[in-house]
PDB file of C-alpha atoms and ligand atoms in Angstrom:
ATOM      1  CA  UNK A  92     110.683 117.652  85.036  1.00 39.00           C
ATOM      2  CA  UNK A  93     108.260 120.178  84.546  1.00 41.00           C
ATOM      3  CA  UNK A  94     105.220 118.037  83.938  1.00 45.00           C
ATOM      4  CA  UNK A  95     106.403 116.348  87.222  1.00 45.00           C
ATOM      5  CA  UNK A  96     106.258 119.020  88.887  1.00 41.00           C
ATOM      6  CA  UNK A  97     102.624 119.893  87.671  1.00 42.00           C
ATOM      7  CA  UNK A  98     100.922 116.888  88.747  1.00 46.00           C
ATOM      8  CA  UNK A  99     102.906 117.240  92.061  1.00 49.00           C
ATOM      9  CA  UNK A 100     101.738 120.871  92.318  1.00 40.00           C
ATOM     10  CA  UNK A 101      97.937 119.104  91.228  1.00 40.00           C
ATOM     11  CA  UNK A 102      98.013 116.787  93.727  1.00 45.00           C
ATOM     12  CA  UNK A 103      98.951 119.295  96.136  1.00 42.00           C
ATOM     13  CA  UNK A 104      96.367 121.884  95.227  1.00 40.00           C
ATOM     14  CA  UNK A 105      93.681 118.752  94.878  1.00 41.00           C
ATOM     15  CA  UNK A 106      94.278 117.736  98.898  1.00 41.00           C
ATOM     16  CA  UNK A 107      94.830 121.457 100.268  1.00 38.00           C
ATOM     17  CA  UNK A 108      91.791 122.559  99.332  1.00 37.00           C
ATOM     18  CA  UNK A 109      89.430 119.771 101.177  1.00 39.00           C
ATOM     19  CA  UNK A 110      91.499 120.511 104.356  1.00 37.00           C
ATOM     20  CA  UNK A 111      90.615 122.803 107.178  1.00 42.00           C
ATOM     21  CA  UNK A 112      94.046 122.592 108.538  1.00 43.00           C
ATOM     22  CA  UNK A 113      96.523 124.858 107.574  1.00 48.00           C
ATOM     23  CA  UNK A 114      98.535 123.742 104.283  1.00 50.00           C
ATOM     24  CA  UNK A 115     101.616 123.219 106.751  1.00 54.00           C
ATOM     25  CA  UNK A 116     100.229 120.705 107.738  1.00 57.00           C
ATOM     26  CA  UNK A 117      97.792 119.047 105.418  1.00 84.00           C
ATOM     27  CA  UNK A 118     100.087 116.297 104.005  1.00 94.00           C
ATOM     28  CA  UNK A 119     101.060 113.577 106.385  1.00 96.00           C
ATOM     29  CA  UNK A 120     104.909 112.010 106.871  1.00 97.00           C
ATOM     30  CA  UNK A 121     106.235 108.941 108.146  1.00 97.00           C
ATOM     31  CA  UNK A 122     106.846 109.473 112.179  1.00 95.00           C
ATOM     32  CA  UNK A 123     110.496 110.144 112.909  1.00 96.00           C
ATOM     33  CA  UNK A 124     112.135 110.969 116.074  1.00 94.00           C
ATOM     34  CA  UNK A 125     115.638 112.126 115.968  1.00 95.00           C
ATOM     35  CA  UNK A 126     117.875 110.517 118.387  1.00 92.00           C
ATOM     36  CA  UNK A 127     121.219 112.548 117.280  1.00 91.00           C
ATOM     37  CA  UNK A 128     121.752 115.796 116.010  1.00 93.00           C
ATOM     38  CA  UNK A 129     124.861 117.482 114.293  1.00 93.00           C
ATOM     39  CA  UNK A 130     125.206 120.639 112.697  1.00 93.00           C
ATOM     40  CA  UNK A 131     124.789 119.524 109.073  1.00 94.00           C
ATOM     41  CA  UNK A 132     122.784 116.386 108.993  1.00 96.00           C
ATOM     42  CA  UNK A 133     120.737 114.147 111.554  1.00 96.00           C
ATOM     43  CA  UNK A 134     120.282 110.983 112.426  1.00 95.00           C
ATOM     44  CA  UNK A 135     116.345 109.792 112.684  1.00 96.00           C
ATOM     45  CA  UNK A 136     114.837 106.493 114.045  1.00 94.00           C
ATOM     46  CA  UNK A 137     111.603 106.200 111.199  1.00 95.00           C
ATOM     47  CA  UNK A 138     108.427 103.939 112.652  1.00 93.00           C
ATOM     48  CA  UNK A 139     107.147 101.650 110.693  1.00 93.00           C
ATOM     49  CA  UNK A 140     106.782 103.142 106.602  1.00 96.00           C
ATOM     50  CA  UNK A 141     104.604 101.525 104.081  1.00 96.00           C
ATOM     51  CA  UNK A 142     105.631 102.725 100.782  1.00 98.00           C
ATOM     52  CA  UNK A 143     103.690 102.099  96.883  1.00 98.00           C
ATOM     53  CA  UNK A 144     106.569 102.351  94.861  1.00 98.00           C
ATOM     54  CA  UNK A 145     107.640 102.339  90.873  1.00 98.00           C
ATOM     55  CA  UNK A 146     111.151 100.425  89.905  1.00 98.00           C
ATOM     56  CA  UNK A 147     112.030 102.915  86.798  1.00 98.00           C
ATOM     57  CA  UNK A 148     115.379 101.859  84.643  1.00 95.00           C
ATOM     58  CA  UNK A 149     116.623 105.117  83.544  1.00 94.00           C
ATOM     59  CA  UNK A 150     119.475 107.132  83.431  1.00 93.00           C
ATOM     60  CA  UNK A 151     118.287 110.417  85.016  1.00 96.00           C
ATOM     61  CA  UNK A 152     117.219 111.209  88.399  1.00 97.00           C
ATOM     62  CA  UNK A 153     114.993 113.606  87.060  1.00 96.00           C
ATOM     63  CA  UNK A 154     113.411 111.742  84.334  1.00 97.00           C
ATOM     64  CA  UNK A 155     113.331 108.790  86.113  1.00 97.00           C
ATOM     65  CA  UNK A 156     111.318 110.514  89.272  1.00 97.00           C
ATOM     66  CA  UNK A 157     109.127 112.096  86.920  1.00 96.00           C
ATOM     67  CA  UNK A 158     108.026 108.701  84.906  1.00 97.00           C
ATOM     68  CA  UNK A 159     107.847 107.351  88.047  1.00 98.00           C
ATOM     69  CA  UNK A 160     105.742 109.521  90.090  1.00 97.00           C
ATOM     70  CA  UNK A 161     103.104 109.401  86.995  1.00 97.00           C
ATOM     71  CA  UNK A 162     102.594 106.082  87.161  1.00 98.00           C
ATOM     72  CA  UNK A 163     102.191 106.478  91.330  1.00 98.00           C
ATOM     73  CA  UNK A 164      99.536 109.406  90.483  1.00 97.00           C
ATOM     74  CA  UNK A 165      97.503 107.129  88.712  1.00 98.00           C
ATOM     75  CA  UNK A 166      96.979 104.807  91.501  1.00 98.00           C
ATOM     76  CA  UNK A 167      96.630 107.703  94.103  1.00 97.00           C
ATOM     77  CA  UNK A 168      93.723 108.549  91.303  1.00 97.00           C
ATOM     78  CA  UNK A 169      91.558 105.399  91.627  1.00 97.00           C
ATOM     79  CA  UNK A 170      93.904 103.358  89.203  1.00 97.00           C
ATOM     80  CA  UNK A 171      93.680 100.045  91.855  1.00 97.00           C
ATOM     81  CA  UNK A 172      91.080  97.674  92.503  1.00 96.00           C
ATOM     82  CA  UNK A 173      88.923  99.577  95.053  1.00 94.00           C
ATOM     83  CA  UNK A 174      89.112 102.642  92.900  1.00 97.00           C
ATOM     84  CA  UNK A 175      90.471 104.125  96.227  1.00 96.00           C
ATOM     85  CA  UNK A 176      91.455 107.712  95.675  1.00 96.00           C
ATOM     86  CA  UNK A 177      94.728 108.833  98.398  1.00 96.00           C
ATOM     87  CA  UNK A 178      95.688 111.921  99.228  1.00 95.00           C
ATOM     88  CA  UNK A 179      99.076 113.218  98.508  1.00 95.00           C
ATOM     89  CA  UNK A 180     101.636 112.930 100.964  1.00 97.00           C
ATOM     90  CA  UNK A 181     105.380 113.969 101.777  1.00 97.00           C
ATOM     91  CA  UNK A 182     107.547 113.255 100.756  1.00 97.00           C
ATOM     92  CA  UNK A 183     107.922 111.638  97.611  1.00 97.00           C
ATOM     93  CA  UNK A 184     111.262 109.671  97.675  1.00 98.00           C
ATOM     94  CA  UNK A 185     113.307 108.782  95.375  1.00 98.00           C
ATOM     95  CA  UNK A 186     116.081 105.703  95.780  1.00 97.00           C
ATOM     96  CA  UNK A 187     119.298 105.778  93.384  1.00 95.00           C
ATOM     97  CA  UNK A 188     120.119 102.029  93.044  1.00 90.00           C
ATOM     98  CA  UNK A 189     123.908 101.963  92.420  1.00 85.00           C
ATOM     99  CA  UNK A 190     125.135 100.149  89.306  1.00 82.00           C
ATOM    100  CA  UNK A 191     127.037  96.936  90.244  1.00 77.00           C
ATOM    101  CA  UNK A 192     129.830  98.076  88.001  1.00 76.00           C
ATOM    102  CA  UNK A 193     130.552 101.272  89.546  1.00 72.00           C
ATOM    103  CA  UNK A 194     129.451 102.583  87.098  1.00 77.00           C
ATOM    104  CA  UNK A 195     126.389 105.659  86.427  1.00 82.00           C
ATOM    105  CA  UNK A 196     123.163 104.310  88.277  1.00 84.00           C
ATOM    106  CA  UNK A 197     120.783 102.549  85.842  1.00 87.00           C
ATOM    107  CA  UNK A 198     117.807 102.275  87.803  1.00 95.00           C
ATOM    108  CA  UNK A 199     115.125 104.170  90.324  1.00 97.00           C
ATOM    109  CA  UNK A 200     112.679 103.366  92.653  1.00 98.00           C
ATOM    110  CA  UNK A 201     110.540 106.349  92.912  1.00 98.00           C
ATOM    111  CA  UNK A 202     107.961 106.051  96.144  1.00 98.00           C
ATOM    112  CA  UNK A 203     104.599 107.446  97.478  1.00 98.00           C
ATOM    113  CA  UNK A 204     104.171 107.237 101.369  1.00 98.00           C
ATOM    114  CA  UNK A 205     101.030 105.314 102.482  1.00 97.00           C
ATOM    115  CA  UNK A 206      98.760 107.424 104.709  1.00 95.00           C
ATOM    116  CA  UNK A 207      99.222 105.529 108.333  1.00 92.00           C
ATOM    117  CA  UNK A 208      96.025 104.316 108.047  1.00 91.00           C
ATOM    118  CA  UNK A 209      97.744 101.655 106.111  1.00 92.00           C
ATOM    119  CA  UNK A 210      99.911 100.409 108.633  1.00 86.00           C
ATOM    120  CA  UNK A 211      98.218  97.828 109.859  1.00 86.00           C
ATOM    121  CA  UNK A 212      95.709  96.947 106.332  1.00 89.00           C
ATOM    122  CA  UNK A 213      96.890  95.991 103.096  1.00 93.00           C
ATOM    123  CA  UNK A 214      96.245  98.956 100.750  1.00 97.00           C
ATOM    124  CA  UNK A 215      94.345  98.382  97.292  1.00 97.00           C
ATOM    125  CA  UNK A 216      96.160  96.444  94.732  1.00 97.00           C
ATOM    126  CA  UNK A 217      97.727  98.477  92.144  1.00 98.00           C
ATOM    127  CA  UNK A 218      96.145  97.680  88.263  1.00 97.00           C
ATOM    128  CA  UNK A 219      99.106  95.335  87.049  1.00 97.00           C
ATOM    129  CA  UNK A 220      99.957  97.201  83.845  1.00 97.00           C
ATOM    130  CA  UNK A 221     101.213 100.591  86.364  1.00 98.00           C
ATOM    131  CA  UNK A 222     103.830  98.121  87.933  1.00 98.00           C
ATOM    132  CA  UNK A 223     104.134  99.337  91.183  1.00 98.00           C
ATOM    133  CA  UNK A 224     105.242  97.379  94.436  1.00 98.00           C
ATOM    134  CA  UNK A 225     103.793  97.405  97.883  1.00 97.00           C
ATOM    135  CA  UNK A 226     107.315  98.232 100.366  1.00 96.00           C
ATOM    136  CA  UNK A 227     107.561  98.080 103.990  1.00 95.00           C
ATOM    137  CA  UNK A 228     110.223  99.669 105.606  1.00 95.00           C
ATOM    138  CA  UNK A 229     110.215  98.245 109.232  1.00 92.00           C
ATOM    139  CA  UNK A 230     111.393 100.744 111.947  1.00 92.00           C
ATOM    140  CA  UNK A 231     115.328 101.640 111.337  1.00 92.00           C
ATOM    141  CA  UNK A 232     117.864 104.775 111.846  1.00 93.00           C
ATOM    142  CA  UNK A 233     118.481 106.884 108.665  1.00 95.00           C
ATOM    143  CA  UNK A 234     120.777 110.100 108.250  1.00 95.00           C
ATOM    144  CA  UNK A 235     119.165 113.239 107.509  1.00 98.00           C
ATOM    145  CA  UNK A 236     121.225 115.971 105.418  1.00 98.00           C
ATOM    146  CA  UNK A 237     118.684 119.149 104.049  1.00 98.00           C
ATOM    147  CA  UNK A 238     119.256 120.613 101.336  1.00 97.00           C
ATOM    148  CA  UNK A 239     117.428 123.605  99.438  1.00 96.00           C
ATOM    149  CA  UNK A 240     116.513 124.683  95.928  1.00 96.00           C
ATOM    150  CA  UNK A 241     115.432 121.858  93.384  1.00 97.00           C
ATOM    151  CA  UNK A 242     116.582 118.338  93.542  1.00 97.00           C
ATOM    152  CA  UNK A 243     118.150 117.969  89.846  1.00 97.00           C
ATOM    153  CA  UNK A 244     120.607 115.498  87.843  1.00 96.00           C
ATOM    154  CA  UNK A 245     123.471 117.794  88.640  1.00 95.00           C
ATOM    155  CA  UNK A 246     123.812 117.902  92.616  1.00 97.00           C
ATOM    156  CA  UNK A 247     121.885 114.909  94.176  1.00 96.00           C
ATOM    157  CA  UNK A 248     125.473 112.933  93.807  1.00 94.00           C
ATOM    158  CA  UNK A 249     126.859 116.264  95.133  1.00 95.00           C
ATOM    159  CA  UNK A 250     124.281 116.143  98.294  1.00 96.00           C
ATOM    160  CA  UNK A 251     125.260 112.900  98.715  1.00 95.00           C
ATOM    161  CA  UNK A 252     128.636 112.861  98.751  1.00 93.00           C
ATOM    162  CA  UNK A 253     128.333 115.638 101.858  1.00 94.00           C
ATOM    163  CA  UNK A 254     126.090 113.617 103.719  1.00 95.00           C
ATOM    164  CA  UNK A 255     128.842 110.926 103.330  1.00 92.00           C
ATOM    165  CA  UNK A 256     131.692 113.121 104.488  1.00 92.00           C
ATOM    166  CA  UNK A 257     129.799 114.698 107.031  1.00 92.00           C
ATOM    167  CA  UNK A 258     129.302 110.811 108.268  1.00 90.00           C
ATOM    168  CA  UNK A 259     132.977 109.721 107.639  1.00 87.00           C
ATOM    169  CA  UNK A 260     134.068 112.575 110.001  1.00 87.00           C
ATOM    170  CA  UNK A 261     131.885 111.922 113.048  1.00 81.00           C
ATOM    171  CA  UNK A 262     129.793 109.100 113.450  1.00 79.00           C
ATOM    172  CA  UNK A 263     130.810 106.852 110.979  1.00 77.00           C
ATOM    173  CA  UNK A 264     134.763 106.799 110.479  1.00 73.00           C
ATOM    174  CA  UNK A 265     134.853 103.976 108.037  1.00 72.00           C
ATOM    175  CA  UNK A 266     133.023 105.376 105.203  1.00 76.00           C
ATOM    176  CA  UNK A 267     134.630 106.295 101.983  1.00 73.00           C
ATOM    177  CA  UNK A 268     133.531 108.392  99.399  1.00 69.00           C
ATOM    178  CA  UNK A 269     134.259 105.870  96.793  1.00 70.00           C
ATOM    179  CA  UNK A 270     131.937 103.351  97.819  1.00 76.00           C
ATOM    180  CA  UNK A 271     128.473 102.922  96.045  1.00 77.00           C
ATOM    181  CA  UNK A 272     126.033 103.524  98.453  1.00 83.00           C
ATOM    182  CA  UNK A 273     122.453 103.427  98.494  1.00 88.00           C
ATOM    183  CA  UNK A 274     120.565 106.666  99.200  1.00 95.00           C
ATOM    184  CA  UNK A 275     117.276 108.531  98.514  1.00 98.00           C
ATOM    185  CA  UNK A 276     116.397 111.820  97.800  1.00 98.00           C
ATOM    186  CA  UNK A 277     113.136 113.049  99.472  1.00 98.00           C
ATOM    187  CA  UNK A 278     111.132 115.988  97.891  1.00 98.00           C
ATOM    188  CA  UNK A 279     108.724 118.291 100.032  1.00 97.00           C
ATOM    189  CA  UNK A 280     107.727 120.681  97.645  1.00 94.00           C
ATOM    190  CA  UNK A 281     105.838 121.337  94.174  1.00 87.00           C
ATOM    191  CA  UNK A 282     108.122 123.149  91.395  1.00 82.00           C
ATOM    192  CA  UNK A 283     105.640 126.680  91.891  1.00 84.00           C
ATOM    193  CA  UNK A 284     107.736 127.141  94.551  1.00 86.00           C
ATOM    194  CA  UNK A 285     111.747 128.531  93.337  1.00 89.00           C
ATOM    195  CA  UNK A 286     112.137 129.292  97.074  1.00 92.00           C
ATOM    196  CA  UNK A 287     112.200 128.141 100.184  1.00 93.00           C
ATOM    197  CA  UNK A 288     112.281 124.467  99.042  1.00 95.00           C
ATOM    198  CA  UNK A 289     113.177 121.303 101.128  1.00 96.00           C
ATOM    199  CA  UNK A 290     114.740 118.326 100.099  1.00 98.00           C
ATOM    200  CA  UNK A 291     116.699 115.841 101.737  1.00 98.00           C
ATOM    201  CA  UNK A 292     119.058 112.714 101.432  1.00 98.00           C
ATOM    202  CA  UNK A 293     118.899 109.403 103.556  1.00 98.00           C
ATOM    203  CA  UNK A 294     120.584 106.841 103.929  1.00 95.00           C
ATOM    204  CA  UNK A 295     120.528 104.172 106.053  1.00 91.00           C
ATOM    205  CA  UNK A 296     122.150 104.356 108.989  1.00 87.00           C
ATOM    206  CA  UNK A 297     123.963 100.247 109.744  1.00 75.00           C
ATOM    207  CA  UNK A 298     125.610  99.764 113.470  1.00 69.00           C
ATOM    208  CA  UNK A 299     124.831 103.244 114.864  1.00 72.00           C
ATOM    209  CA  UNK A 300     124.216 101.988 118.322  1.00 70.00           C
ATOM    210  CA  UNK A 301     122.479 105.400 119.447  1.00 67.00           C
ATOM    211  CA  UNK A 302     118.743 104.261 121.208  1.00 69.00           C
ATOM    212  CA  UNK A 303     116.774 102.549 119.483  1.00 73.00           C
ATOM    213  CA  UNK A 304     119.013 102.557 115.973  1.00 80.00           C
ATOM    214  CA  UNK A 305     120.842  98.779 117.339  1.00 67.00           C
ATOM    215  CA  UNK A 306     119.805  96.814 114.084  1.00 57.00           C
TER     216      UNK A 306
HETATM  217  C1  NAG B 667     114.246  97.005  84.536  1.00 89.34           C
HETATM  218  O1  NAG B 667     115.351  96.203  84.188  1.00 89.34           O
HETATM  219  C2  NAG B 667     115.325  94.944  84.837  1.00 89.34           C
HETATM  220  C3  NAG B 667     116.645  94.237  84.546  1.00 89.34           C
HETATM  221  O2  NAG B 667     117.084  94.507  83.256  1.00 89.34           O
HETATM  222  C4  NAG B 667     114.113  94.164  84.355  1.00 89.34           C
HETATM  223  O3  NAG B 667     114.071  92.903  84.999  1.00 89.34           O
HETATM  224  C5  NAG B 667     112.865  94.949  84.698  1.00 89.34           C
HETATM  225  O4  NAG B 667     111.729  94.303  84.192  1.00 89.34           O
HETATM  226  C6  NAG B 667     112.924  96.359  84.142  1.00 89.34           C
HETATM  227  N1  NAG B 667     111.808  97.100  84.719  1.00 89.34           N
HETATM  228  C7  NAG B 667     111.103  98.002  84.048  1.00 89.34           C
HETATM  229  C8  NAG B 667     110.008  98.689  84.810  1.00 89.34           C
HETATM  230  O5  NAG B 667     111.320  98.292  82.883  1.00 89.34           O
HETATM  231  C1  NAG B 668     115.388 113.510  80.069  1.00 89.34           C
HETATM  232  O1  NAG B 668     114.226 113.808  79.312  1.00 89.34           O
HETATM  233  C2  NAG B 668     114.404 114.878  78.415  1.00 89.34           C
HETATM  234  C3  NAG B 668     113.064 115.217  77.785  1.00 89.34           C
HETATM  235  O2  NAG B 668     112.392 114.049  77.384  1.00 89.34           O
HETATM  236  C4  NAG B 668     115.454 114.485  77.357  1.00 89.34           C
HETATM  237  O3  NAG B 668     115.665 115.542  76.462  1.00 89.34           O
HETATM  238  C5  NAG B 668     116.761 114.148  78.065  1.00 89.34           C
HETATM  239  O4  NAG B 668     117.706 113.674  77.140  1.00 89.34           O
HETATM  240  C6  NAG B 668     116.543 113.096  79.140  1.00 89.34           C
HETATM  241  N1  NAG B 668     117.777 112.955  79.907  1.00 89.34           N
HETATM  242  C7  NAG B 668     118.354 111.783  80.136  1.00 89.34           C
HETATM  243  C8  NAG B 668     119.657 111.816  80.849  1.00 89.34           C
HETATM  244  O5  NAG B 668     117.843 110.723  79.794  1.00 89.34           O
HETATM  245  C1  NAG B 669      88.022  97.053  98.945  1.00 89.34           C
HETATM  246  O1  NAG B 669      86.610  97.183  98.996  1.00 89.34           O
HETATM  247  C2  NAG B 669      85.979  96.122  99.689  1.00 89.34           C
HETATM  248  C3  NAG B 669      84.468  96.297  99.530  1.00 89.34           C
HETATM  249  O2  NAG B 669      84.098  97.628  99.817  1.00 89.34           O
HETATM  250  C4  NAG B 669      86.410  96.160 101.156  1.00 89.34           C
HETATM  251  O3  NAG B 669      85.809  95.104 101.861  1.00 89.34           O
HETATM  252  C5  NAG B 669      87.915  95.985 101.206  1.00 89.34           C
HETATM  253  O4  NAG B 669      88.366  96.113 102.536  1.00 89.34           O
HETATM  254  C6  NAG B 669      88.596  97.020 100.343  1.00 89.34           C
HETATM  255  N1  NAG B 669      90.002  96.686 100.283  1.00 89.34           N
HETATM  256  C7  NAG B 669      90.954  97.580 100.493  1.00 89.34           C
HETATM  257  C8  NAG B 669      92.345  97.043 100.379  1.00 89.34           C
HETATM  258  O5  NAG B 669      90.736  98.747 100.749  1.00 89.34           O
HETATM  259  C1  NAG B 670     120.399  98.819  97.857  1.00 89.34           C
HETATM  260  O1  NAG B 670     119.132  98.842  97.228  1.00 89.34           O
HETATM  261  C2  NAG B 670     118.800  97.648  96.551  1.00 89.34           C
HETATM  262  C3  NAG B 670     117.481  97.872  95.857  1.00 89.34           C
HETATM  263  O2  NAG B 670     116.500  98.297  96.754  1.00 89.34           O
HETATM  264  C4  NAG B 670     118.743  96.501  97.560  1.00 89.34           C
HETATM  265  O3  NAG B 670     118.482  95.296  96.874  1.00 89.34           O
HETATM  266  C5  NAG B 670     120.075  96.410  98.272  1.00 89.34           C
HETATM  267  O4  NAG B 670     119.983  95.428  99.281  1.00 89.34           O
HETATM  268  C6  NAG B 670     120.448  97.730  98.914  1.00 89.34           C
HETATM  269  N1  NAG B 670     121.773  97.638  99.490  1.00 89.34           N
HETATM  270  C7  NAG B 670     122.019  98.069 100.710  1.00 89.34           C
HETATM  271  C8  NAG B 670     123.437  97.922 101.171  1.00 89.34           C
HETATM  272  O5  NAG B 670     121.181  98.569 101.432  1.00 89.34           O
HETATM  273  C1  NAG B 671     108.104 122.929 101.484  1.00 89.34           C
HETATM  274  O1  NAG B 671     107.762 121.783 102.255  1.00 89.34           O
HETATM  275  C2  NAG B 671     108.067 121.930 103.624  1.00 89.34           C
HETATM  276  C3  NAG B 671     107.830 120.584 104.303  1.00 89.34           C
HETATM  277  O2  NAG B 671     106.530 120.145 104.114  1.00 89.34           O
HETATM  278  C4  NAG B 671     107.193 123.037 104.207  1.00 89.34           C
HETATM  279  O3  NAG B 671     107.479 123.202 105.591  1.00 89.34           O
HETATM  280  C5  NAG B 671     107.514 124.321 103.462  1.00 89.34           C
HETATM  281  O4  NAG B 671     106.655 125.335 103.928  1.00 89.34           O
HETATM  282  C6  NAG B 671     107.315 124.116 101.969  1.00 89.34           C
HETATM  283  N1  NAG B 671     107.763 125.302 101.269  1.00 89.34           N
HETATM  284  C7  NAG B 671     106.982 126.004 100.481  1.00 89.34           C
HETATM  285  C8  NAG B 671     107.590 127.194  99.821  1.00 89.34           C
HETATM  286  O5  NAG B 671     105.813 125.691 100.298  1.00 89.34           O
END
């Protein structure tokens, strides 16, 4: 985790400095509007997100987002075919792909938001032996629950499961706790920072009807 947290405190450092704007605001984010508000989570309608992501099969969040977001730093480094450097972005998500079984997850995709500039372009194929995928997410409703401190092995199930509950008990009366969903946990912030850290999960939001969420 720790050297995970170096190159994403690296990559940081390497884009704040260039920018005349304050650090706040120096990394770009996929556009979001939220279109329903609760006390403990959120529901957002995302535009349009192009994503270069890793498939990692691993046991461990943790390890998993850290050999995955090395293999994304190389391509933000040059490591495609135009030798195109990228700046860093937030967040950097990461998607735990249930196990068919039930069972412990057994694999990650770990994921570096495009820059909006590559909405509408292809972005520069990734060198084939880093094994990372072009994703577009087209414009859909996700559920937003915050959480603080650091994203680890032992409470992303945890955040989960309250974003879940928080779900069953409003919006979303038929979901269960004991059904494998798919959700992501995005990361804001470099390890140099113990406080005032922001993470979050998502999931997918199916047959919300609020505007603009209608699948
Ligand atoms: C992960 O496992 C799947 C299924 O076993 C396999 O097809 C895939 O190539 C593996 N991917 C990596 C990056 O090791
Ligand atoms: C994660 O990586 C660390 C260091 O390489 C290792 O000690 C640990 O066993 C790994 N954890 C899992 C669950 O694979
Ligand atoms: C790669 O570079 C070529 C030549 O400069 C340019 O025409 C092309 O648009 C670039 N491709 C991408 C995906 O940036
Ligand atoms: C869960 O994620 C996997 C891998 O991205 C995808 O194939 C599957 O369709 C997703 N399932 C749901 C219900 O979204
Ligand atoms: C963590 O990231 C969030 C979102 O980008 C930012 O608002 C906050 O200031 C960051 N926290 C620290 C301690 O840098």
């Amino acid at each position: 985790m720790e050297k995970l947290f170096m190159l994403l405190l690296l990559a940081l450092a390497a884009t704040g400095k260039s920018s005349v704007v304050s650090a706040a605001d120096a990394y770009e984010s996929p556009q979001f509007r939220v279109v329903h508000l609760e006390s403990d989570f959120e529901i957002r309608l995302y535009k349009e997100i192009s994503w270069m992501s890793a498939l990692v099969n691993g046991t461990s969040f943790q390890n998993s987002t850290k050999q995955g977001f090395h293999r994304l730093y190389q391509y933000l480094q040059g490591a495609n075919r135009n030798s195109t450097c990228f700046s860093m972005t937030k967040p950097v998500l990461t998607t735990i792909v249930p196990s068919h079984s039930g069972g412990s997850p057994s694999s990650y995709i770990v994921r570096y938001y495009l820059p909006a500039a590559y909405n509408n372009k292809s972005p520069p194929p990734p060198l084939a032996e880093l094994n990372l995928q072009l994703d577009k997410w087209k414009s859909h409703c996700i559920a937003v629950r915050k959480f603080t401190g650091y994203a680890r092995d032992d409470n992303v199930e945890k955040e989960k499961d309250g974003l879940v509950a928080s779900l069953g008990k409003s919006l979303m009366q038929g979901m269960d706790q004991n059904q494998n969903y798919n959700y992501s946990i995005a990361q804001y912030n470099a390890s140099k920072h113990p406080t005032g850290r922001i993470n979050e999960v998502w999931m997918d939001v199916l047959g919300f009807a609020a505007e603009g969420c209608a699948q």
